[in-house]
Amino acid sequence: MFIVREIFHLQFGRYKEAKALLDEAITKGLIKLPEGGKFLTDFTGPGYRLIFESPYKTLADFETDLAREMSAEAWKDWYERFKPYVNHSQREILKQVG
């Protein structure tokens, strides 16, 4: 089992706008997490973060979902509106060992 975390470090004071766009993407089905996936937020540390956490049985499953999501025109349009609220992002791919 793999856990993939897409971590978006948001601009200070822009959480509400970014969260509204996340809600829009979820409502429109632009972002779909696999069963057991979570949307998380963290208000500690150097700034605000939105974290998309998704479990996958294989990395191939993750790659399939990523390619499908990123190739959709509606997702590309949404992402262009989301990016201005993000200072930087990172991806963690963790292997569950227990």
Short mmCIF file of C-alpha atoms in Angstrom, two decimals:
data_model
loop_
_atom_site.label_atom_id
_atom_site.label_comp_id
_atom_site.label_asym_id
_atom_site.label_seq_id
_atom_site.Cartn_x
_atom_site.Cartn_y
_atom_site.Cartn_z
CA MET A 1 0.00 0.00 0.00
CA PHE A 2 1.21 3.49 -0.89
CA ILE A 3 0.07 6.81 0.54
CA VAL A 4 0.40 9.80 -1.79
CA ARG A 5 0.26 13.28 -0.32
CA GLU A 6 -0.07 16.29 -2.58
CA ILE A 7 0.88 19.22 -0.34
CA PHE A 8 0.11 22.79 -1.32
CA HIS A 9 1.70 25.55 0.77
CA LEU A 10 -0.70 28.45 0.46
CA GLN A 11 -0.02 32.16 0.49
CA PHE A 12 -0.55 33.68 3.90
CA GLY A 13 -4.14 34.83 4.34
CA ARG A 14 -5.43 33.12 1.19
CA TYR A 15 -6.80 29.92 2.72
CA LYS A 16 -10.48 30.85 2.30
CA GLU A 17 -10.11 31.49 -1.43
CA ALA A 18 -8.11 28.29 -1.98
CA LYS A 19 -10.60 26.26 0.08
CA ALA A 20 -13.51 27.68 -1.95
CA LEU A 21 -11.79 26.52 -5.13
CA LEU A 22 -11.17 23.09 -3.59
CA ASP A 23 -14.88 22.85 -2.71
CA GLU A 24 -15.73 23.77 -6.31
CA ALA A 25 -13.40 21.10 -7.69
CA ILE A 26 -14.90 18.45 -5.41
CA THR A 27 -18.47 19.46 -6.29
CA LYS A 28 -17.73 19.38 -10.03
CA GLY A 29 -15.87 16.06 -9.77
CA LEU A 30 -12.59 17.56 -10.98
CA ILE A 31 -10.71 16.05 -8.04
CA LYS A 32 -11.66 12.55 -6.96
CA LEU A 33 -9.81 10.78 -4.21
CA PRO A 34 -9.78 7.00 -4.08
CA GLU A 35 -11.67 5.28 -1.29
CA GLY A 36 -10.01 6.19 2.00
CA GLY A 37 -8.63 9.46 0.62
CA LYS A 38 -8.76 12.66 2.63
CA PHE A 39 -8.52 16.40 2.18
CA LEU A 40 -6.58 17.87 5.09
CA THR A 41 -5.50 21.29 6.25
CA ASP A 42 -2.80 22.36 8.65
CA PHE A 43 -2.56 25.71 10.37
CA THR A 44 0.75 25.04 12.10
CA GLY A 45 4.26 25.67 10.91
CA PRO A 46 5.37 28.42 8.53
CA GLY A 47 2.06 28.76 6.67
CA TYR A 48 -1.26 27.30 5.65
CA ARG A 49 -1.37 24.00 3.75
CA LEU A 50 -3.93 21.98 1.86
CA ILE A 51 -3.07 18.30 1.68
CA PHE A 52 -4.70 15.71 -0.56
CA GLU A 53 -3.94 12.26 0.91
CA SER A 54 -4.71 9.20 -1.19
CA PRO A 55 -4.10 5.48 -0.64
CA TYR A 56 -3.13 3.31 -3.62
CA LYS A 57 -2.43 -0.41 -3.86
CA THR A 58 0.21 0.21 -6.53
CA LEU A 59 2.08 3.17 -7.97
CA ALA A 60 0.60 2.27 -11.34
CA ASP A 61 -2.87 2.97 -9.90
CA PHE A 62 -1.66 6.40 -8.79
CA GLU A 63 -0.17 7.14 -12.22
CA THR A 64 -3.43 6.14 -13.93
CA ASP A 65 -5.51 8.43 -11.71
CA LEU A 66 -3.03 11.30 -12.09
CA ALA A 67 -2.98 11.06 -15.89
CA ARG A 68 -6.78 10.91 -16.09
CA GLU A 69 -7.24 13.89 -13.78
CA MET A 70 -4.58 16.12 -15.34
CA SER A 71 -5.70 15.51 -18.93
CA ALA A 72 -9.22 16.86 -18.35
CA GLU A 73 -9.68 20.37 -19.78
CA ALA A 74 -11.99 21.41 -16.92
CA TRP A 75 -9.29 20.41 -14.42
CA LYS A 76 -6.65 22.42 -16.30
CA ASP A 77 -8.86 25.52 -16.22
CA TRP A 78 -9.56 25.05 -12.51
CA TYR A 79 -5.88 24.50 -11.72
CA GLU A 80 -4.90 27.77 -13.43
CA ARG A 81 -7.26 29.57 -11.02
CA PHE A 82 -5.93 27.60 -8.00
CA LYS A 83 -2.20 28.15 -8.66
CA PRO A 84 -2.09 31.86 -7.72
CA TYR A 85 -2.93 30.93 -4.12
CA VAL A 86 -0.02 28.49 -3.83
CA ASN A 87 3.51 29.49 -2.81
CA HIS A 88 4.89 26.05 -3.58
CA SER A 89 3.89 22.41 -3.52
CA GLN A 90 5.40 19.01 -2.97
CA ARG A 91 4.44 15.40 -3.35
CA GLU A 92 5.21 12.66 -0.86
CA ILE A 93 4.87 9.01 -1.82
CA LEU A 94 5.06 6.83 1.24
CA LYS A 95 5.02 3.05 1.49
CA GLN A 96 2.90 1.68 4.31
CA VAL A 97 4.89 -0.95 6.18
CA GLY A 98 2.60 -1.87 9.00
#
